[in-house]
mmCIF file with all atom_site columns, C-alpha atoms in Angstrom:
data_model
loop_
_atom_site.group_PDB
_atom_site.id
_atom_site.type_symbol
_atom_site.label_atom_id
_atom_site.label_alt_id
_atom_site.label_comp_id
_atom_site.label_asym_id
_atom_site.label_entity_id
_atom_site.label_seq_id
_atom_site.pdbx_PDB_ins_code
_atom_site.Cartn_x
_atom_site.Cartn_y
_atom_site.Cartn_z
_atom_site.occupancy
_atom_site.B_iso_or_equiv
_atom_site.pdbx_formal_charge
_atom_site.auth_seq_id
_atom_site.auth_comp_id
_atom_site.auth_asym_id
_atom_site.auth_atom_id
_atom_site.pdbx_PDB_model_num
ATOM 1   C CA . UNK A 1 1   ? 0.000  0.000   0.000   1.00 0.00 ? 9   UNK A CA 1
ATOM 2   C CA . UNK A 1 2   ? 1.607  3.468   -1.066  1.00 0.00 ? 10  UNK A CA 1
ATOM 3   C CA . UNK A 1 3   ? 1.246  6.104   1.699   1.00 0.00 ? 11  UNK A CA 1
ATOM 4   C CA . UNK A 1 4   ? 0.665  9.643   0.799   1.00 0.00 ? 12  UNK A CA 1
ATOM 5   C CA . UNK A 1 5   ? 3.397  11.436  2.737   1.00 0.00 ? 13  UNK A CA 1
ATOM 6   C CA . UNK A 1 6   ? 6.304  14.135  1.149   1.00 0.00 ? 14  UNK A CA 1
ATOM 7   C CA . UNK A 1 7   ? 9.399  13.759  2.673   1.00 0.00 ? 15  UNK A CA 1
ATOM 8   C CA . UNK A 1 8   ? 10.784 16.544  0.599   1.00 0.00 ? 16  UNK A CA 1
ATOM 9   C CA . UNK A 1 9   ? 10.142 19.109  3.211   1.00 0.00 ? 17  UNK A CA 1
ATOM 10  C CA . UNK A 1 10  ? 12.039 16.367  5.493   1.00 0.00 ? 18  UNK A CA 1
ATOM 11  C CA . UNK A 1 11  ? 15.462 15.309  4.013   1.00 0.00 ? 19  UNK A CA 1
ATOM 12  C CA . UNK A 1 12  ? 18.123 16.132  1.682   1.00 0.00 ? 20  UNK A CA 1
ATOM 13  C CA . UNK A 1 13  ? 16.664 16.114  -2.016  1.00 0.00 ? 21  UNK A CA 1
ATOM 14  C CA . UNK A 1 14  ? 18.360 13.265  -3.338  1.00 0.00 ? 22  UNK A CA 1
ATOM 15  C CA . UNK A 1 15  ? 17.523 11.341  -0.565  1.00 0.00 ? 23  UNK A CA 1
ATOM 16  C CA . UNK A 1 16  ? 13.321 11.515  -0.929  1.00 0.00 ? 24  UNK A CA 1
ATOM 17  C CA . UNK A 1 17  ? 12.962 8.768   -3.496  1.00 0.00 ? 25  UNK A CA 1
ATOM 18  C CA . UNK A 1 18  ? 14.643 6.509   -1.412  1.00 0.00 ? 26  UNK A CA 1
ATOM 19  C CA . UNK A 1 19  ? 12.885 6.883   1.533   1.00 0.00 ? 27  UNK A CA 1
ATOM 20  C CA . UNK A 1 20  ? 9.573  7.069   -0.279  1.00 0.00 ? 28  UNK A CA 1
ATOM 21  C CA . UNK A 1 21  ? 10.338 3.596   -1.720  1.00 0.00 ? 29  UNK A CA 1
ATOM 22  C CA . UNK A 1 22  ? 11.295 2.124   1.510   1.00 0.00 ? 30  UNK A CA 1
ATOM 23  C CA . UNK A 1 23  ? 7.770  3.269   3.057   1.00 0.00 ? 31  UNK A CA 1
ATOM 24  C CA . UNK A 1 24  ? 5.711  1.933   0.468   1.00 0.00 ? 32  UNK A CA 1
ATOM 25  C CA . UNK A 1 25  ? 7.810  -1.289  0.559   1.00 0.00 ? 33  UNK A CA 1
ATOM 26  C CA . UNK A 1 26  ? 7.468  -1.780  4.165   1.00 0.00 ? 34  UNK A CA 1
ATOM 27  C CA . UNK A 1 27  ? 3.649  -1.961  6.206   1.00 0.00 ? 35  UNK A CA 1
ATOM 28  C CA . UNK A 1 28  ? 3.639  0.747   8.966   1.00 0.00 ? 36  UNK A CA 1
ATOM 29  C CA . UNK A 1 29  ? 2.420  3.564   10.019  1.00 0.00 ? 37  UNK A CA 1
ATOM 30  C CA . UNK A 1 30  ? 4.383  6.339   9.769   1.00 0.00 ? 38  UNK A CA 1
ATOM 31  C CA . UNK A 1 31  ? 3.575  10.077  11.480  1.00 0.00 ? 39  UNK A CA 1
ATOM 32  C CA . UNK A 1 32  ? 5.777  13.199  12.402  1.00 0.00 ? 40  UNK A CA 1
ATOM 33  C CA . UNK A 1 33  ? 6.070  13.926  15.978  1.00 0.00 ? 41  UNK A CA 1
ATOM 34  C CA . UNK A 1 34  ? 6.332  17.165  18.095  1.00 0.00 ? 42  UNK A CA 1
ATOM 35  C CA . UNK A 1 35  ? 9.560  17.695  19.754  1.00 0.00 ? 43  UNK A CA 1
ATOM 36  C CA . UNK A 1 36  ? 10.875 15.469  22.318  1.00 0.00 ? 44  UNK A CA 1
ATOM 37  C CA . UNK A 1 37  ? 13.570 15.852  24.682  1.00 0.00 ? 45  UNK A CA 1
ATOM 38  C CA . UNK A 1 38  ? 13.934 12.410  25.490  1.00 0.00 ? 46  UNK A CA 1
ATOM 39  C CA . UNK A 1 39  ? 13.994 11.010  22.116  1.00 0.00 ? 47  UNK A CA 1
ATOM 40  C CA . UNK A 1 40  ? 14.536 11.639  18.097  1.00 0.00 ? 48  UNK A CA 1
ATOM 41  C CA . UNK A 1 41  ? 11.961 8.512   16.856  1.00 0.00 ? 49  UNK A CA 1
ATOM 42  C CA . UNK A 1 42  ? 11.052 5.578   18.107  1.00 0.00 ? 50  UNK A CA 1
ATOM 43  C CA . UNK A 1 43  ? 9.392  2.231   16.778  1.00 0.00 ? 51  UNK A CA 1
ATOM 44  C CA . UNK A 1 44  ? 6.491  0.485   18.301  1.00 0.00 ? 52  UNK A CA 1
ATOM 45  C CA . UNK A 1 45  ? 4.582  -2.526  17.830  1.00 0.00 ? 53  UNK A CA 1
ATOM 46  C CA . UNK A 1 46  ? 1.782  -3.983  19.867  1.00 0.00 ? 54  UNK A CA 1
ATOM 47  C CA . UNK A 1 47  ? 0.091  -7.188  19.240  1.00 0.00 ? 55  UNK A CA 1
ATOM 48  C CA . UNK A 1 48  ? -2.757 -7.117  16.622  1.00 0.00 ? 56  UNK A CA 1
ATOM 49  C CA . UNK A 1 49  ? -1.975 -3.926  15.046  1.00 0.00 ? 57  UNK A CA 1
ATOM 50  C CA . UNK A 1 50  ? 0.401  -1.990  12.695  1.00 0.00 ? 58  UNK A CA 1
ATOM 51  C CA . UNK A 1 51  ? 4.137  -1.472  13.950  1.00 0.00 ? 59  UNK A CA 1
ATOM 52  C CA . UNK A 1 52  ? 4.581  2.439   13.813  1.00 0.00 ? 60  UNK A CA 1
ATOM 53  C CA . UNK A 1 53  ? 7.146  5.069   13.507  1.00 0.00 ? 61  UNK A CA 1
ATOM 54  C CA . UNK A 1 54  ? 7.688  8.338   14.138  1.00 0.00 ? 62  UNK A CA 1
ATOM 55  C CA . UNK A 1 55  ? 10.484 10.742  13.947  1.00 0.00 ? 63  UNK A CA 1
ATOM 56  C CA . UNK A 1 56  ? 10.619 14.437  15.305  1.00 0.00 ? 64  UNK A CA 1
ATOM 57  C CA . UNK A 1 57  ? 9.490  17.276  12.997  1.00 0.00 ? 65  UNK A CA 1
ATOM 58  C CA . UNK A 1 58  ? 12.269 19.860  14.295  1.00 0.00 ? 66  UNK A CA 1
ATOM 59  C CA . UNK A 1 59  ? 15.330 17.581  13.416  1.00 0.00 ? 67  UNK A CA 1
ATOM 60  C CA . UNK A 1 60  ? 17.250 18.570  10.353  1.00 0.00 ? 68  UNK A CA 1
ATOM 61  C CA . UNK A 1 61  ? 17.301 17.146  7.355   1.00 0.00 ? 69  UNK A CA 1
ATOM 62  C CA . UNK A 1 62  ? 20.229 15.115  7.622   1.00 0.00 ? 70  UNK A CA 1
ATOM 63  C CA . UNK A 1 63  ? 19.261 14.364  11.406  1.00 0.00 ? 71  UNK A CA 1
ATOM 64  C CA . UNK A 1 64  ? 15.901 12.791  9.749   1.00 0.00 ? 72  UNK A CA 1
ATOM 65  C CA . UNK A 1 65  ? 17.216 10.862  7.648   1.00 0.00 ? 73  UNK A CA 1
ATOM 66  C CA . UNK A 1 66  ? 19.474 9.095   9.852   1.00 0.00 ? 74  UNK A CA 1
ATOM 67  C CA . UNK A 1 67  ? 16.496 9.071   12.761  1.00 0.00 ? 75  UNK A CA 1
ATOM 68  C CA . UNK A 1 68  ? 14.170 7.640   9.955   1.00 0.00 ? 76  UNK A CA 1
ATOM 69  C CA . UNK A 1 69  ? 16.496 4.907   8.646   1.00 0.00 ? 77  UNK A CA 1
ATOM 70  C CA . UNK A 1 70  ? 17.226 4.180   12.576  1.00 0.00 ? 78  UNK A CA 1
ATOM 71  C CA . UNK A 1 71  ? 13.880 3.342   13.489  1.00 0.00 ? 79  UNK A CA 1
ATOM 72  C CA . UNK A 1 72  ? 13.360 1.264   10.163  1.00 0.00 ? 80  UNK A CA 1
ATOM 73  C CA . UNK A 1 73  ? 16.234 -0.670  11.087  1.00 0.00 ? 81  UNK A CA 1
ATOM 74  C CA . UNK A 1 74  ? 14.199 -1.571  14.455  1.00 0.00 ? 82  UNK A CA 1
ATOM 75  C CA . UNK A 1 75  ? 11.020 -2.402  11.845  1.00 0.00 ? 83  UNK A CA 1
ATOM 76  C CA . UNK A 1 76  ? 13.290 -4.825  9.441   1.00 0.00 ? 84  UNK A CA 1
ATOM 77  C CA . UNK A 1 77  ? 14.606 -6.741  12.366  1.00 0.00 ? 85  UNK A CA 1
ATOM 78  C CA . UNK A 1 78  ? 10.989 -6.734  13.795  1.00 0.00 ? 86  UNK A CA 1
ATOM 79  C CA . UNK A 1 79  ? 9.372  -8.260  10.241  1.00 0.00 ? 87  UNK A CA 1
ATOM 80  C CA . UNK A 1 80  ? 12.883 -10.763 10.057  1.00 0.00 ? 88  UNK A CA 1
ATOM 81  C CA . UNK A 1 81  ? 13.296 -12.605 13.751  1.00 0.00 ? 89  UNK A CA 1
ATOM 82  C CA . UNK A 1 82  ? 10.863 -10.990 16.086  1.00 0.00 ? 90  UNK A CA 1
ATOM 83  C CA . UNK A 1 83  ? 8.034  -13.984 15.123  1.00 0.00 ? 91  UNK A CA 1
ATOM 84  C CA . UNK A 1 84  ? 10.448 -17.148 14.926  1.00 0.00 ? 92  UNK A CA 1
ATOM 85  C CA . UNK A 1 85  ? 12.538 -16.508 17.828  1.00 0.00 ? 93  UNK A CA 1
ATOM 86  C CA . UNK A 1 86  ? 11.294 -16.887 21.736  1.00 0.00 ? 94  UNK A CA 1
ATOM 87  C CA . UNK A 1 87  ? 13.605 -14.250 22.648  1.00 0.00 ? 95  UNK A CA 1
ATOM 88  C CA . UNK A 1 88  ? 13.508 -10.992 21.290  1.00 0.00 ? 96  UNK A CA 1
ATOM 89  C CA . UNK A 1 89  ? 16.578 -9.697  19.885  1.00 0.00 ? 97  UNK A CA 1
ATOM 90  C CA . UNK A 1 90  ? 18.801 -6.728  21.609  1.00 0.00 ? 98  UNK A CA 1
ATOM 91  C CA . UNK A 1 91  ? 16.957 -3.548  20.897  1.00 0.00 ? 99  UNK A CA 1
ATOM 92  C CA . UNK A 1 92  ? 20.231 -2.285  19.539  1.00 0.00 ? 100 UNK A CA 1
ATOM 93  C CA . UNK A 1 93  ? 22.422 -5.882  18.847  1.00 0.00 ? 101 UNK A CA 1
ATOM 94  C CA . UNK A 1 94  ? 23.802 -7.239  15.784  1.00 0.00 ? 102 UNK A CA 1
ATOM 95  C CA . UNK A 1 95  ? 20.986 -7.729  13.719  1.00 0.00 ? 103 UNK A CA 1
ATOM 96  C CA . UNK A 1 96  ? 19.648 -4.030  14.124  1.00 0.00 ? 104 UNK A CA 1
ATOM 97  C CA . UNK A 1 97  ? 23.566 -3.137  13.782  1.00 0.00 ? 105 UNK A CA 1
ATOM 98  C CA . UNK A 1 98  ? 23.743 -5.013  10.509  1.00 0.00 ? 106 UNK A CA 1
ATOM 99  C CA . UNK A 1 99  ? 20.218 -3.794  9.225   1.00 0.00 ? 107 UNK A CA 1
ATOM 100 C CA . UNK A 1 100 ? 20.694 -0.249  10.290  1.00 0.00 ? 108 UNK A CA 1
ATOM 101 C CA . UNK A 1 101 ? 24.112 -0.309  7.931   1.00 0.00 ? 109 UNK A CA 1
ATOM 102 C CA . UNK A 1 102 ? 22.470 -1.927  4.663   1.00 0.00 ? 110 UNK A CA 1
ATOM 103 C CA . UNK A 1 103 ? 20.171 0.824   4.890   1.00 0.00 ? 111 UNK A CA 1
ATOM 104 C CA . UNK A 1 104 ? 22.797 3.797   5.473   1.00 0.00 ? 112 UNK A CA 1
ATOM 105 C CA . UNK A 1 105 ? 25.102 2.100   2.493   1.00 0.00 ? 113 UNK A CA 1
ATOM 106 C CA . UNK A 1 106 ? 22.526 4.031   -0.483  1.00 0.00 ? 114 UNK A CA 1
ATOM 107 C CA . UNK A 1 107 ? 23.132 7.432   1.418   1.00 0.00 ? 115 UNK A CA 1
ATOM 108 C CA . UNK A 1 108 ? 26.648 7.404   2.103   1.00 0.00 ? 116 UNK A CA 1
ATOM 109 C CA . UNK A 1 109 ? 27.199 9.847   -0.564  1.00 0.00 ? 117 UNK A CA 1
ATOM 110 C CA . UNK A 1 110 ? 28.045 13.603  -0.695  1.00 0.00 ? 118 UNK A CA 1
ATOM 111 C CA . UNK A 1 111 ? 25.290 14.320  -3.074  1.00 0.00 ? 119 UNK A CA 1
ATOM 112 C CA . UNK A 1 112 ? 22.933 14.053  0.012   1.00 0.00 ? 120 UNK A CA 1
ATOM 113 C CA . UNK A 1 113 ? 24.808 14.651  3.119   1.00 0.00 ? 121 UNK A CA 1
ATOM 114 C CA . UNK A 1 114 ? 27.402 17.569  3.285   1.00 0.00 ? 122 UNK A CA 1
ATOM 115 C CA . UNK A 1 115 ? 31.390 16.454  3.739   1.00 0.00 ? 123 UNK A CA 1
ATOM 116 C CA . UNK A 1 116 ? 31.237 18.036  7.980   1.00 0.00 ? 124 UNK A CA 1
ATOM 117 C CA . UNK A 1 117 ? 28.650 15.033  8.222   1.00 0.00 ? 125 UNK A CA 1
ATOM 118 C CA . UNK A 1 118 ? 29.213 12.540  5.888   1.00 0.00 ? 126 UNK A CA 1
ATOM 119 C CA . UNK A 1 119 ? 32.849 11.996  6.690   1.00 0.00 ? 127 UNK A CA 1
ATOM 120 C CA . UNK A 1 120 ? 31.697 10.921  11.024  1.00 0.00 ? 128 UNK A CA 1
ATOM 121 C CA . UNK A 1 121 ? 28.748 8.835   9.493   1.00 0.00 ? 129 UNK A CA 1
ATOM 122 C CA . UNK A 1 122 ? 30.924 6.517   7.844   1.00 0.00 ? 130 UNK A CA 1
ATOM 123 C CA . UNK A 1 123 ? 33.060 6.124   10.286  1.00 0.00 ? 131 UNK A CA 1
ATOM 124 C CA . UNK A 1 124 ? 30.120 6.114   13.000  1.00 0.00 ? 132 UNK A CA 1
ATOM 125 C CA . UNK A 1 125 ? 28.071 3.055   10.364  1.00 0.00 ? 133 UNK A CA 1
ATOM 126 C CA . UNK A 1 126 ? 31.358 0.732   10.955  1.00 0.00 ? 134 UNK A CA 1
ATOM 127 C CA . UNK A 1 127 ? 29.810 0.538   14.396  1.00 0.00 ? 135 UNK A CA 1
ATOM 128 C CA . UNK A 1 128 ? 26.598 2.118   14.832  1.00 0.00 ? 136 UNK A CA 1
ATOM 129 C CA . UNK A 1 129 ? 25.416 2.969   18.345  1.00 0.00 ? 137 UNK A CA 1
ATOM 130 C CA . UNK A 1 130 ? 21.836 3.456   19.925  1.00 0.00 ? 138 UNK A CA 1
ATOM 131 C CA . UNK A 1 131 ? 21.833 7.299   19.658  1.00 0.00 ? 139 UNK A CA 1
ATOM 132 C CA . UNK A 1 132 ? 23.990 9.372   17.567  1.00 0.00 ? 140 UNK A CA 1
ATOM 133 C CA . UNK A 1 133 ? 24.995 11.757  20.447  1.00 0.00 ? 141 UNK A CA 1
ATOM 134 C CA . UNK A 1 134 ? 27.063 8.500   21.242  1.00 0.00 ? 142 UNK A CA 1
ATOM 135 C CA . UNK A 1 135 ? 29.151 9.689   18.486  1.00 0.00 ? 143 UNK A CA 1
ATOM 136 C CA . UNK A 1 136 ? 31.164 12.657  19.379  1.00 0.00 ? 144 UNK A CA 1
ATOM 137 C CA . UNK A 1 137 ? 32.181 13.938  16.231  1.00 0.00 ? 145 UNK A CA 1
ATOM 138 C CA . UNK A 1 138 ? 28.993 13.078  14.327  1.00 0.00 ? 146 UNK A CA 1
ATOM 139 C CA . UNK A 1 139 ? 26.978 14.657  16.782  1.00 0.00 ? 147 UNK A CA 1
ATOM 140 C CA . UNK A 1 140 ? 28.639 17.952  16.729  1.00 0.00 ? 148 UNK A CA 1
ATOM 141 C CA . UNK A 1 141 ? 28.395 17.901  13.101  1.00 0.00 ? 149 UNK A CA 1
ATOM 142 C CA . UNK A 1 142 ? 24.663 17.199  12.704  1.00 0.00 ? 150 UNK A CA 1
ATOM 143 C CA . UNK A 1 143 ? 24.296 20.359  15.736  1.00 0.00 ? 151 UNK A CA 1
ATOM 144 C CA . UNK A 1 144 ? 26.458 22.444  13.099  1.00 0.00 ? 152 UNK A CA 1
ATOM 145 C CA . UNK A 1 145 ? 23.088 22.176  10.917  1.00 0.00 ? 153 UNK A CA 1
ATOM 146 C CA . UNK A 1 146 ? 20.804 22.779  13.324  1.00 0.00 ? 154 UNK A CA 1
ATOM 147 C CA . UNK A 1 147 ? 17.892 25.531  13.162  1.00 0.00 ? 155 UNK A CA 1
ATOM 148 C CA . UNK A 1 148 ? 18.478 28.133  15.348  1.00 0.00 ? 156 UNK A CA 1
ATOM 149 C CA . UNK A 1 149 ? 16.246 27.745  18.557  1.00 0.00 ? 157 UNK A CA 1
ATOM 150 C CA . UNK A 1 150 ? 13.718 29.957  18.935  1.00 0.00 ? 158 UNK A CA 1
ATOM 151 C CA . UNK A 1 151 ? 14.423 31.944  15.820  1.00 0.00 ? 159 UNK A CA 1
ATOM 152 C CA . UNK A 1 152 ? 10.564 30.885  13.856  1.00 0.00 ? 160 UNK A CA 1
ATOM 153 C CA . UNK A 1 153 ? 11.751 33.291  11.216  1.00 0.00 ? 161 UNK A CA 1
ATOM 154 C CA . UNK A 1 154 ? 14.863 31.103  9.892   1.00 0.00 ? 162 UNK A CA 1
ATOM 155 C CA . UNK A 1 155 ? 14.007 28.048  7.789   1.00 0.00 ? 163 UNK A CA 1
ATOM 156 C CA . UNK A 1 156 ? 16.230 25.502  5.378   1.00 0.00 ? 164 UNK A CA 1
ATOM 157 C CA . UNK A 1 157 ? 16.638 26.560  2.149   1.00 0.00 ? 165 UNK A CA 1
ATOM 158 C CA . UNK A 1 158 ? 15.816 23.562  0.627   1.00 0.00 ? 166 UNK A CA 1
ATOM 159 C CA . UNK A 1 159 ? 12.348 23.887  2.373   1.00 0.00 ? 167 UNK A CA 1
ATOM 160 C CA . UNK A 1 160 ? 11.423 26.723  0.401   1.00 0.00 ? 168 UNK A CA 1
ATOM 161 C CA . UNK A 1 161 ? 9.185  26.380  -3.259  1.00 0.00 ? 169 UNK A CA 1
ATOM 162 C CA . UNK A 1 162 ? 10.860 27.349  -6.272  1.00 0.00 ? 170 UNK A CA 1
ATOM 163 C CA . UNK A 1 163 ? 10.170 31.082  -7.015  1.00 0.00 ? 171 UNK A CA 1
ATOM 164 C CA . UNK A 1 164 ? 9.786  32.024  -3.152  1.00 0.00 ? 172 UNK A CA 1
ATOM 165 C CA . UNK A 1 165 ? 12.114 35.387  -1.520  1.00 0.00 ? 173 UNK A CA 1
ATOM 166 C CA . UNK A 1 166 ? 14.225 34.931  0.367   1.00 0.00 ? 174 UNK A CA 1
ATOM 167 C CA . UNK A 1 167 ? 17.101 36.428  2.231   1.00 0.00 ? 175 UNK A CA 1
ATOM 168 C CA . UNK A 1 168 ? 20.789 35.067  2.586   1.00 0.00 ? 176 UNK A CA 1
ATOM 169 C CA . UNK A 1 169 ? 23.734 36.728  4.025   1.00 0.00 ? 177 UNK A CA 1
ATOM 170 C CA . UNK A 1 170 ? 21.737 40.190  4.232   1.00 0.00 ? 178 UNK A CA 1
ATOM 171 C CA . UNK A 1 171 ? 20.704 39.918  0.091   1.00 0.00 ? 179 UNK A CA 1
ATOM 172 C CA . UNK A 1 172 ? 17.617 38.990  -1.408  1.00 0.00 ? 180 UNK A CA 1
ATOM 173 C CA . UNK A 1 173 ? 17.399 36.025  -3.536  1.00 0.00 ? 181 UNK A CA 1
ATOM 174 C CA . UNK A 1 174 ? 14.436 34.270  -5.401  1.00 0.00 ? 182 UNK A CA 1
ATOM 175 C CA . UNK A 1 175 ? 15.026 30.127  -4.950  1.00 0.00 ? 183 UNK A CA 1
ATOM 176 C CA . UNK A 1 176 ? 15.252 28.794  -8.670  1.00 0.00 ? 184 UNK A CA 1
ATOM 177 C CA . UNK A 1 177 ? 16.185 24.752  -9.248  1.00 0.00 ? 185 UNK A CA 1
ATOM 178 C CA . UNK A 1 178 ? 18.157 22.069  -7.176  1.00 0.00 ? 186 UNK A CA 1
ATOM 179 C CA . UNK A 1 179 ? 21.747 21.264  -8.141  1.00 0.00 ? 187 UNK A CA 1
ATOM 180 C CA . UNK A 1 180 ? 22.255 18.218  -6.088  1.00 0.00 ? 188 UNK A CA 1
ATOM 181 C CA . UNK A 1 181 ? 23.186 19.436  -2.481  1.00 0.00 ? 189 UNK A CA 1
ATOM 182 C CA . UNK A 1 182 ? 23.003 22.835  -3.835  1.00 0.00 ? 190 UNK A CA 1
ATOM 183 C CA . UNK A 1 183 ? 20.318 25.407  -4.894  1.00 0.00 ? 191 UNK A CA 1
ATOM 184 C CA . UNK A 1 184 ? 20.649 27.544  -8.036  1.00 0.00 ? 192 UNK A CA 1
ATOM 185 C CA . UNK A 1 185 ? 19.287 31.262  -7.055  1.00 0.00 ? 193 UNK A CA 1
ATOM 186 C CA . UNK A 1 186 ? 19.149 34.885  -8.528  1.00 0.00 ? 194 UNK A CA 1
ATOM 187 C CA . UNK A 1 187 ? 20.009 37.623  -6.352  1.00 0.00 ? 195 UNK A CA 1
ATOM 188 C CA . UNK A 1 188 ? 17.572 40.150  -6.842  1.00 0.00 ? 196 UNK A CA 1
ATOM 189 C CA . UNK A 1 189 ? 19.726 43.765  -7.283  1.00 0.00 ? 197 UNK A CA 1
ATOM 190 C CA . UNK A 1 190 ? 22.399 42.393  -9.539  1.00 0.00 ? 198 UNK A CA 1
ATOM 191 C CA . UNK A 1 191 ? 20.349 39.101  -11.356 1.00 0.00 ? 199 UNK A CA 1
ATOM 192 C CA . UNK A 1 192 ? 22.966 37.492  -10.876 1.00 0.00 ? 200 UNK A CA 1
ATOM 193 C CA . UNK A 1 193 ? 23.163 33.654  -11.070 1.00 0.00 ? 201 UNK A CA 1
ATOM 194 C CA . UNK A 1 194 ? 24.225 31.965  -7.154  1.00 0.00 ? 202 UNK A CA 1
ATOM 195 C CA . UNK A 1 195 ? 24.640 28.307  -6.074  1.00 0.00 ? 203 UNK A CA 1
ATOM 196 C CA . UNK A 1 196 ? 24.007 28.214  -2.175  1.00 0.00 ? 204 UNK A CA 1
ATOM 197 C CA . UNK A 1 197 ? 23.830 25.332  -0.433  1.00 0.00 ? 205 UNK A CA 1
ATOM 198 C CA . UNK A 1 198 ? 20.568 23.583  -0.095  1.00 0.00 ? 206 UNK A CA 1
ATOM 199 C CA . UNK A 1 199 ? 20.910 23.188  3.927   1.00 0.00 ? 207 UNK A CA 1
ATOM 200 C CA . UNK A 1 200 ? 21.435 27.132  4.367   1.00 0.00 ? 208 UNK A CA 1
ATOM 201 C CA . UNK A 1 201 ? 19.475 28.857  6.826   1.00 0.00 ? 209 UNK A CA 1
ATOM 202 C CA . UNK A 1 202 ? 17.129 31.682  5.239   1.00 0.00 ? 210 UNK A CA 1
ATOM 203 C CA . UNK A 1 203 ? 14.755 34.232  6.248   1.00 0.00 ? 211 UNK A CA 1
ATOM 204 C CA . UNK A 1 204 ? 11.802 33.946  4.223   1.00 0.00 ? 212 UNK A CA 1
ATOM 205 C CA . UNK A 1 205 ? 10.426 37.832  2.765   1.00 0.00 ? 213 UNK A CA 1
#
């Protein structure tokens, strides 16, 4: 069953088709959460109805992503062992280790994550822990990207429709096409032609 859900406004752009193809491939429900303090997603499952997921709406898009293929990880290992064995596997033990890599291996590119974060993902996938905050170094890079709390007016580039205002770096810009991690964009004095990166924070006009 396909669900109706965009994760463009979610995750890097080359990344959408992917996970769009792994929720229509897999059964579960799958919502956006409010912010949590405790927790990025989680995965739950209760006998006689549909194992869910959810992942916090705040995180950004590189943050999601990882979160999102985190708690599918926990859904493969659910549909693969959960029914044959007595036991139930580690929450976070081999087999969520091993699933949780097969699905970061498609991403592991810099046309979706930036170097500052791609570079401590591969190195954190060799091994991959419960949380990423486990992770030192990819931690502090995924905070690097971060929205600025409490600042409503700021928003991710990439979140932005083609043709919107914007300003970056005290210019105005209208948003024109995607150029893999980057977004093509005319500054509005000059018309000049700009690249900016697609994870940019903007103020919207």
């Amino acid at each position: 069953m396909i669900q109706k859900f965009s994760f463009s406004q979610y995750v890097p752009a080359n990344a959408v088709d992917y996970c769009q193809e792994l929720l229509n491939n897999h059964r579960f429900d799958f919502k956006i959460a409010r912010p949590r303090q405790t927790r990025l997603g989680d995965f739950t499952v209760r006998p006689g109805s549909v194992p869910r997921i959810t992942v916090n709406g705040n995180l950004n898009p590189y943050n999601f992503l990882i979160t999102y293929l985190h708690e599918l990880a926990h859904l493969r290992v659910y549909e693969k062992h959960a029914a044959k064995w007595r036991k139930k596997p580690l929450p976070h033990g081999k087999e969520w280790k091993q699933t949780f890599q097969e699905l970061l291996i498609p991403v592991l590119s810099d046309t979706i994550f930036p170097v500052a974060v791609l570079k401590p993902l591969i190195n954190y996938a060799r091994n991959p822990k419960a949380s990423t905050s486990a992770d030192r170094l990819l931690y502090a890079s995924l905070k690097d990207f971060d929205e600025v709390n409490g600042d409503e007016t700021k928003v991710f580039l990439m979140h932005l429709n083609e043709g919107t205002n914007f300003v970056f770096q005290n210019r105005s810009f209208v948003k024109g096409a995607m150029r893999r991690t980057r977004v093509l964009c005319v500054e509005k004095n000059s018309q000049r032609l700009y690249t900016i990166p697609a994870h940019a924070l903007v103020e919207t006009e």
